[in-house]
Tab-separated table of C-alpha atoms and ligand atoms in Angstrom:
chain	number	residue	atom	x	y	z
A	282	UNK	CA	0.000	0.000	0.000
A	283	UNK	CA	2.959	2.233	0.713
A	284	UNK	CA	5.974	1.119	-1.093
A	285	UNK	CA	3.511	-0.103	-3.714
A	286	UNK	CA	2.921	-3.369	-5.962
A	287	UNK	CA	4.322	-2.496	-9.399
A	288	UNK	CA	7.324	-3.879	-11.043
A	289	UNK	CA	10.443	-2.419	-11.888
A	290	UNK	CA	10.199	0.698	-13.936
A	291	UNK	CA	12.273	4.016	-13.080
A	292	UNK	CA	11.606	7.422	-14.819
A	293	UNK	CA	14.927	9.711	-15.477
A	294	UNK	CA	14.671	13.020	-16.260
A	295	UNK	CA	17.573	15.708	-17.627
A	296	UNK	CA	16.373	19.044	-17.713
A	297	UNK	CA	13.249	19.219	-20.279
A	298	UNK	CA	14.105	16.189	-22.324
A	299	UNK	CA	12.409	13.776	-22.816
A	300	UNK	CA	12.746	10.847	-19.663
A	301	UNK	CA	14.946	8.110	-19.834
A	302	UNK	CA	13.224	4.718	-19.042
A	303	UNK	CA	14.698	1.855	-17.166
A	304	UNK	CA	13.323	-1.170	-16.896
A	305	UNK	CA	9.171	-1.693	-18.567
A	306	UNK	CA	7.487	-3.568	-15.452
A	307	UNK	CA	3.760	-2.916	-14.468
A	308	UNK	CA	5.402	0.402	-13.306
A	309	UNK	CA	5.154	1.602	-16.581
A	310	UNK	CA	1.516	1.728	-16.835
A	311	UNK	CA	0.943	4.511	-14.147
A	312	UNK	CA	3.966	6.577	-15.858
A	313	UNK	CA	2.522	6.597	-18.740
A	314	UNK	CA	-0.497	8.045	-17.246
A	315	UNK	CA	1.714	10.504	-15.464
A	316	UNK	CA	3.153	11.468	-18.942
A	317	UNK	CA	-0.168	11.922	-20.736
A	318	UNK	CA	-0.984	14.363	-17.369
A	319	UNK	CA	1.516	16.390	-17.758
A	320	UNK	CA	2.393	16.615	-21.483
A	321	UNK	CA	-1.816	16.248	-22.563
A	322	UNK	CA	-2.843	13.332	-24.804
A	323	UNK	CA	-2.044	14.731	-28.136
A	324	UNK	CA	1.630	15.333	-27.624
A	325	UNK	CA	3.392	12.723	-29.311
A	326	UNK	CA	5.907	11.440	-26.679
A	327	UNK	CA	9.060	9.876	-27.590
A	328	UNK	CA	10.948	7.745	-25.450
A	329	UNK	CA	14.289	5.914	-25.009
A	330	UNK	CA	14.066	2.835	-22.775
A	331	UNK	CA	17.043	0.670	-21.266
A	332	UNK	CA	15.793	-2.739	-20.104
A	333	UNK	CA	17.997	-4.902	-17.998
A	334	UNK	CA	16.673	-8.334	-19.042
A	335	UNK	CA	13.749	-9.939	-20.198
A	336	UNK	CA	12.342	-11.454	-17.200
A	337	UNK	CA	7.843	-11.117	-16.586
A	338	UNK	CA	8.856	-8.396	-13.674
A	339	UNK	CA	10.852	-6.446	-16.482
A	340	UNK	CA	8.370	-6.213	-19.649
A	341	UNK	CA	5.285	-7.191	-18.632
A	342	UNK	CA	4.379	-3.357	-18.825
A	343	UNK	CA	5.465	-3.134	-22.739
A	344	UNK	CA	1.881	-3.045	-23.982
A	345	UNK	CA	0.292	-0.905	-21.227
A	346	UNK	CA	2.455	2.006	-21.464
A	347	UNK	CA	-0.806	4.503	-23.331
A	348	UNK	CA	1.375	7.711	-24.475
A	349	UNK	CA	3.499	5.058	-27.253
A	350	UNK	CA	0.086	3.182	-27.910
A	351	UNK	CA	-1.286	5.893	-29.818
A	352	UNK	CA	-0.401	7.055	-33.419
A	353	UNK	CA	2.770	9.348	-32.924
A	354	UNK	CA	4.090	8.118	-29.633
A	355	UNK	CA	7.475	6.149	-30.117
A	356	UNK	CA	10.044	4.153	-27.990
A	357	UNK	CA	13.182	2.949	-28.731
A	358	UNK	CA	14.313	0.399	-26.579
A	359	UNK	CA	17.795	-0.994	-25.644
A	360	UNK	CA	18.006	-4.234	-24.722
A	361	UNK	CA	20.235	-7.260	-24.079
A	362	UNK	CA	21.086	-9.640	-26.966
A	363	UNK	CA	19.180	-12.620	-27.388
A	364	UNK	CA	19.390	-15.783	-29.323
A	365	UNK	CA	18.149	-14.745	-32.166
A	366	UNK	CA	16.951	-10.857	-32.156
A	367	UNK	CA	15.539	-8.985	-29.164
A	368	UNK	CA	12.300	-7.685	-31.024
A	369	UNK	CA	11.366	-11.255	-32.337
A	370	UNK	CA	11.990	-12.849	-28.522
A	371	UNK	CA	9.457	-10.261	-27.222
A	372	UNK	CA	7.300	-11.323	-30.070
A	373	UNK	CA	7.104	-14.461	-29.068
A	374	UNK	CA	5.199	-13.169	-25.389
A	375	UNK	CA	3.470	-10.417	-26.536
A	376	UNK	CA	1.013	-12.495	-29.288
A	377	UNK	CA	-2.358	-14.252	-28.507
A	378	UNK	CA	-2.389	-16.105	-26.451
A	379	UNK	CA	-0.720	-13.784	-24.148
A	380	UNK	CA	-2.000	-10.594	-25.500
A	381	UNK	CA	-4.360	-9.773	-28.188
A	382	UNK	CA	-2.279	-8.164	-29.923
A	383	UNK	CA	1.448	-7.770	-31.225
A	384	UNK	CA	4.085	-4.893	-30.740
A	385	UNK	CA	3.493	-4.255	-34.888
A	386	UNK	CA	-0.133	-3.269	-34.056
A	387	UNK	CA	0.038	-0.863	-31.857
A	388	UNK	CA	-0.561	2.382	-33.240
A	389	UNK	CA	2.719	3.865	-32.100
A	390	UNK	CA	6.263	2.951	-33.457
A	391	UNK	CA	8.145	0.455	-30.816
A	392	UNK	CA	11.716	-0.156	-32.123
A	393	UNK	CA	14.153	-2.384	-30.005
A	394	UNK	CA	18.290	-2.178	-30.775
A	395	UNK	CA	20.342	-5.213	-28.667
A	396	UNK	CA	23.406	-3.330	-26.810
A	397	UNK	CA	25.982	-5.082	-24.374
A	398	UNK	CA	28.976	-3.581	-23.028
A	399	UNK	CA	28.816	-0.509	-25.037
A	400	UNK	CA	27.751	3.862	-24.715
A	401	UNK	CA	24.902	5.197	-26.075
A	402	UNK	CA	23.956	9.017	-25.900
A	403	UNK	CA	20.716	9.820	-25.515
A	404	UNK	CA	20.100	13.827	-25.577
A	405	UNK	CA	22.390	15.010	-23.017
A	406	UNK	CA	23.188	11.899	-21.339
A	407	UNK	CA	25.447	9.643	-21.706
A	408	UNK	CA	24.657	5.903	-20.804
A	409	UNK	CA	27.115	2.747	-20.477
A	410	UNK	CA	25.987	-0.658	-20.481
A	411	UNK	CA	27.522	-3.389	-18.830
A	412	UNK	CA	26.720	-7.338	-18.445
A	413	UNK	CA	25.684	-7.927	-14.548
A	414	UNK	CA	25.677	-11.166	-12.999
A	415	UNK	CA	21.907	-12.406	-12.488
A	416	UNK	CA	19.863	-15.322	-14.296
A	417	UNK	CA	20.621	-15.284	-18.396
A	418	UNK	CA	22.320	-11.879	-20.009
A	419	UNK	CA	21.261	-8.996	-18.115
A	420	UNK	CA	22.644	-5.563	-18.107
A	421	UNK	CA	22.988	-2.503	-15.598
A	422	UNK	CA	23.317	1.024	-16.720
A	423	UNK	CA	25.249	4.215	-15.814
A	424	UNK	CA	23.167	7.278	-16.964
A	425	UNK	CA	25.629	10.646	-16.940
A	426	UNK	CA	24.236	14.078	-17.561
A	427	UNK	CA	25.472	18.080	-16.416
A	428	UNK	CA	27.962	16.691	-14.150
A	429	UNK	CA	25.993	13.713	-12.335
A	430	UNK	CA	25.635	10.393	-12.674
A	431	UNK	CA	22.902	7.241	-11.359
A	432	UNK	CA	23.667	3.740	-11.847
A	433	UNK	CA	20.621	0.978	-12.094
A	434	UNK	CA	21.665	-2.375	-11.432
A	435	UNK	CA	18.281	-3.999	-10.942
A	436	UNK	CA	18.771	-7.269	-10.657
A	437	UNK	CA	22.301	-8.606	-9.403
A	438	UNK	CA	23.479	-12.025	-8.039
A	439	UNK	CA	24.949	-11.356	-5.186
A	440	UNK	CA	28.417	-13.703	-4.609
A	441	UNK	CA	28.557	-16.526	-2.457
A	442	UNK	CA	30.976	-14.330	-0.089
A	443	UNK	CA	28.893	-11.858	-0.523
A	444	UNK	CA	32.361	-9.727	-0.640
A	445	UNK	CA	33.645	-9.631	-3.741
A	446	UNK	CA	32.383	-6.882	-6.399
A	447	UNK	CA	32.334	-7.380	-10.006
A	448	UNK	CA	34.820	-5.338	-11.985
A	449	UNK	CA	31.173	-3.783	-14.239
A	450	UNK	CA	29.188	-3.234	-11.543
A	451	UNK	CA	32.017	-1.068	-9.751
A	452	UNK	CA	32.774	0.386	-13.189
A	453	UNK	CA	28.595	1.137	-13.269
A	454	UNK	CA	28.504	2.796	-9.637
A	455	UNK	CA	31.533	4.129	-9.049
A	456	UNK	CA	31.122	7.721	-7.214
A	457	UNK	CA	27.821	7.923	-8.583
A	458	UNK	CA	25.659	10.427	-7.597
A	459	UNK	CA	22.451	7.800	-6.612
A	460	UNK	CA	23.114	3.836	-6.980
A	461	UNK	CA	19.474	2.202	-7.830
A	462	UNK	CA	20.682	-1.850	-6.712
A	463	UNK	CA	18.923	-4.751	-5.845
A	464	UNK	CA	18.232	-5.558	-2.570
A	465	UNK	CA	15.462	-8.071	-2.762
A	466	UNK	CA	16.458	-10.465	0.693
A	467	UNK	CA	17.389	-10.515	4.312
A	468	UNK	CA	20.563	-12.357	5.072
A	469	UNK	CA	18.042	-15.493	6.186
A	470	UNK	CA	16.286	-15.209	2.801
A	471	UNK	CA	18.963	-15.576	0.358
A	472	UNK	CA	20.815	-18.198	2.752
A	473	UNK	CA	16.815	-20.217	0.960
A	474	UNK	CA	17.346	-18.832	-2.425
A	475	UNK	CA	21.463	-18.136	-2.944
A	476	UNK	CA	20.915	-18.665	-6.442
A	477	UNK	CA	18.279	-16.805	-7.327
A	478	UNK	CA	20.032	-13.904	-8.584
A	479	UNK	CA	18.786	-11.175	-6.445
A	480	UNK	CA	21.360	-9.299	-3.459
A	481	UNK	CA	20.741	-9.138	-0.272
A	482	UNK	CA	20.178	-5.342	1.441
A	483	UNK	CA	23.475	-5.668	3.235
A	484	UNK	CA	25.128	-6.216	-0.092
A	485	UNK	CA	23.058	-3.769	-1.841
A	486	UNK	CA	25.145	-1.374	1.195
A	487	UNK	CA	28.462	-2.860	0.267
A	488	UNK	CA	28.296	-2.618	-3.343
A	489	UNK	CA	27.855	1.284	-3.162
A	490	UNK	CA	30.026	2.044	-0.190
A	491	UNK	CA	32.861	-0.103	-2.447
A	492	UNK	CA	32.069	2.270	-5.129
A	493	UNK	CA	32.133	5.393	-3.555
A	494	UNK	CA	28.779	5.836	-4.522
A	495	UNK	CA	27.035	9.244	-2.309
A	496	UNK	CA	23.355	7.638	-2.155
A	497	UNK	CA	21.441	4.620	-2.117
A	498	UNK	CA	18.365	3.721	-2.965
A	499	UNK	CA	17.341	-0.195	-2.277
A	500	UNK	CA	15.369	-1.886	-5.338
A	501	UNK	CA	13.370	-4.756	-6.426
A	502	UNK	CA	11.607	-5.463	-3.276
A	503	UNK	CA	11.043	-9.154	-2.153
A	504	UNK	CA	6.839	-9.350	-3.159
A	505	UNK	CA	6.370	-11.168	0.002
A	506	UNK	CA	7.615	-8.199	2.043
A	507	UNK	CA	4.662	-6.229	3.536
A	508	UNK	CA	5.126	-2.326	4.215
A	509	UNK	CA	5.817	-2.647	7.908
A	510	UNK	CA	8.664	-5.026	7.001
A	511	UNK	CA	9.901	-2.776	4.136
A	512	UNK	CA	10.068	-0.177	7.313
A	513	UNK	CA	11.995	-2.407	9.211
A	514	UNK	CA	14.274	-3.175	6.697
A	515	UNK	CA	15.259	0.169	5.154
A	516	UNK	CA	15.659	1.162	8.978
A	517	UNK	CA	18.046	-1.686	9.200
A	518	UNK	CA	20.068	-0.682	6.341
A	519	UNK	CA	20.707	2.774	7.198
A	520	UNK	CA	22.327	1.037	10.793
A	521	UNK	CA	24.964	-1.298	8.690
A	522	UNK	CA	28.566	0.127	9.200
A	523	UNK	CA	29.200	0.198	5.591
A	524	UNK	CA	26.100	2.484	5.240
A	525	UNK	CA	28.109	5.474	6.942
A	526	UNK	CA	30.164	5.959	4.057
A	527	UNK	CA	26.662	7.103	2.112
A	528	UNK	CA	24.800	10.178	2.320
A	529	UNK	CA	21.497	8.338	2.265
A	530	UNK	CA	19.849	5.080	2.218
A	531	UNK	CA	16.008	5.261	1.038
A	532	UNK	CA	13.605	2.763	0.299
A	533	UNK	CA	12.296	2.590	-3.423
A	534	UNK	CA	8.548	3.484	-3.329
A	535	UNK	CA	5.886	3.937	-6.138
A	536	UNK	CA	6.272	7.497	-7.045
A	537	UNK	CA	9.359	8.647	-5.066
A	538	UNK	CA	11.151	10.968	-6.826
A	539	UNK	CA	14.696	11.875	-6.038
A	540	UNK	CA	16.742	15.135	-7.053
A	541	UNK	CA	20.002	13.727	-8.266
A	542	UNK	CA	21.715	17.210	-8.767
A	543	UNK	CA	25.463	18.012	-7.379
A	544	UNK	CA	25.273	19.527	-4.220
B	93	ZN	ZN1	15.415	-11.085	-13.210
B	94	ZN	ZN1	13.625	-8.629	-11.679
């Protein structure tokens, strides 16, 4: 009810540009509501989106998003590589049965380019993409723009050590301004599901303080974790030793939105 139900989908904005999109969970539904408020239903919107991986939590808010459903609206979408090509993979889920229709038939333009390991510019920002250790190819992102930066590492297997930092996703966070990580389990939960591919909040905490990262903000919520426990945890978190090398550890939450200028 608080830290809300949707999945993954963050909204990145650089001055008037047009916002970056990372990740197209259910979260992009009410975004794209929030976009058609604010920039009125005829504006054709166009959008660049940077999705981590192709897992239900990740796209299952491709065909919901209204602004690019409608003649005009367009996204371009960078995603990982597949085996065979990244728009004919998410043909094969969004197509009856799943959905009525396919990405072809919406009335806006949807065009998907496969990236790994590479920059792209986008506007003002620049963006590099890295692999990240989860389940299959998945990438994290660095987004850089007037002098700050954010990195989104959604989904992230934490190590068995739960030590050790890989070399991209301390190239991705290091001394950024805000870190967006994974921090789906408790130490008792991932000691059930090691291999998952998710982080636990501790390590979420040690990944940024390793990077020199100034802020925190703890992702990808376990769906069995009620608000009170979300609470609990993000209280937790700001308590860990490594945590008082940050300026801030927050709690993702439907609708938070977080000034990532320099100070
Ligand atoms: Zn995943
Ligand atoms: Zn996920």
């Amino acid at each position: 009810m608080r830290y809300g139900g949707n999945t993954s989908c963050v909204s990145l904005e650089v001055g008037d540009e047009p916002p970056i999109v990372l990740d197209l969970g259910s979260g992009l539904r009410p975004l794209g509501h929030a976009l058609e408020d604010r920039f009125g239903l005829d504006a054709p919107i166009e959008l660049t989106a940077f999705l981590t991986h192709l897992h239900w939590d990740h796209i299952i808010g491709l065909p919901f998003c209204r602004p690019i459903l409608r003649l005009g609206g367009t996204m371009e979408v960078f995603g990982p590589p597949q085996d065979g090509d990244l728009h004919e993979v998410i043909d094969r889920v969004v197509v009856p049965p799943f959905f009525p229709v396919q990405v072809k038939q919406l009335h806006g333009s949807i065009r998907f380019q496969e990236v790994a390991d590479d920059t792209v510019a986008v506007g003002s920002a620049k963006v590099t993409v890295r692999r990240v250790p989860h389940v299959g190819t998945t990438l994290g992102f660095r987004i850089e723009a007037n002098g700050s930066s954010v990195a989104y590492v959604s989904d992230h297997q934490a190590p068995d050590d739960r030590q050790s930092v890989s070399d991209a996703v301390l190239e991705l966070c290091d001394g950024a301004d805000l870190v967006i990580h994974d921090a789906q389990y408790t130490d008792d939960e991932f000691a059930e599901k090691a291999t998952w591919g998710h982080s636990t909040i501790a390590y979420a905490v040690h990944v940024a303080a390793e990077a020199g990262a100034r802020r925190l903000v703890l992702y990808h919520h376990d769906p069995l974790h009620s608000d009170d426990d979300m609470d609990r945890i993000v209280d937790e978190a700001v308590c860990f030793e490594r945590a008082g090398r940050l300026d801030g550890v927050v709690g993702a939450a439907e609708g938070l939105a977080i000034d990532v200028g320099r100070r």
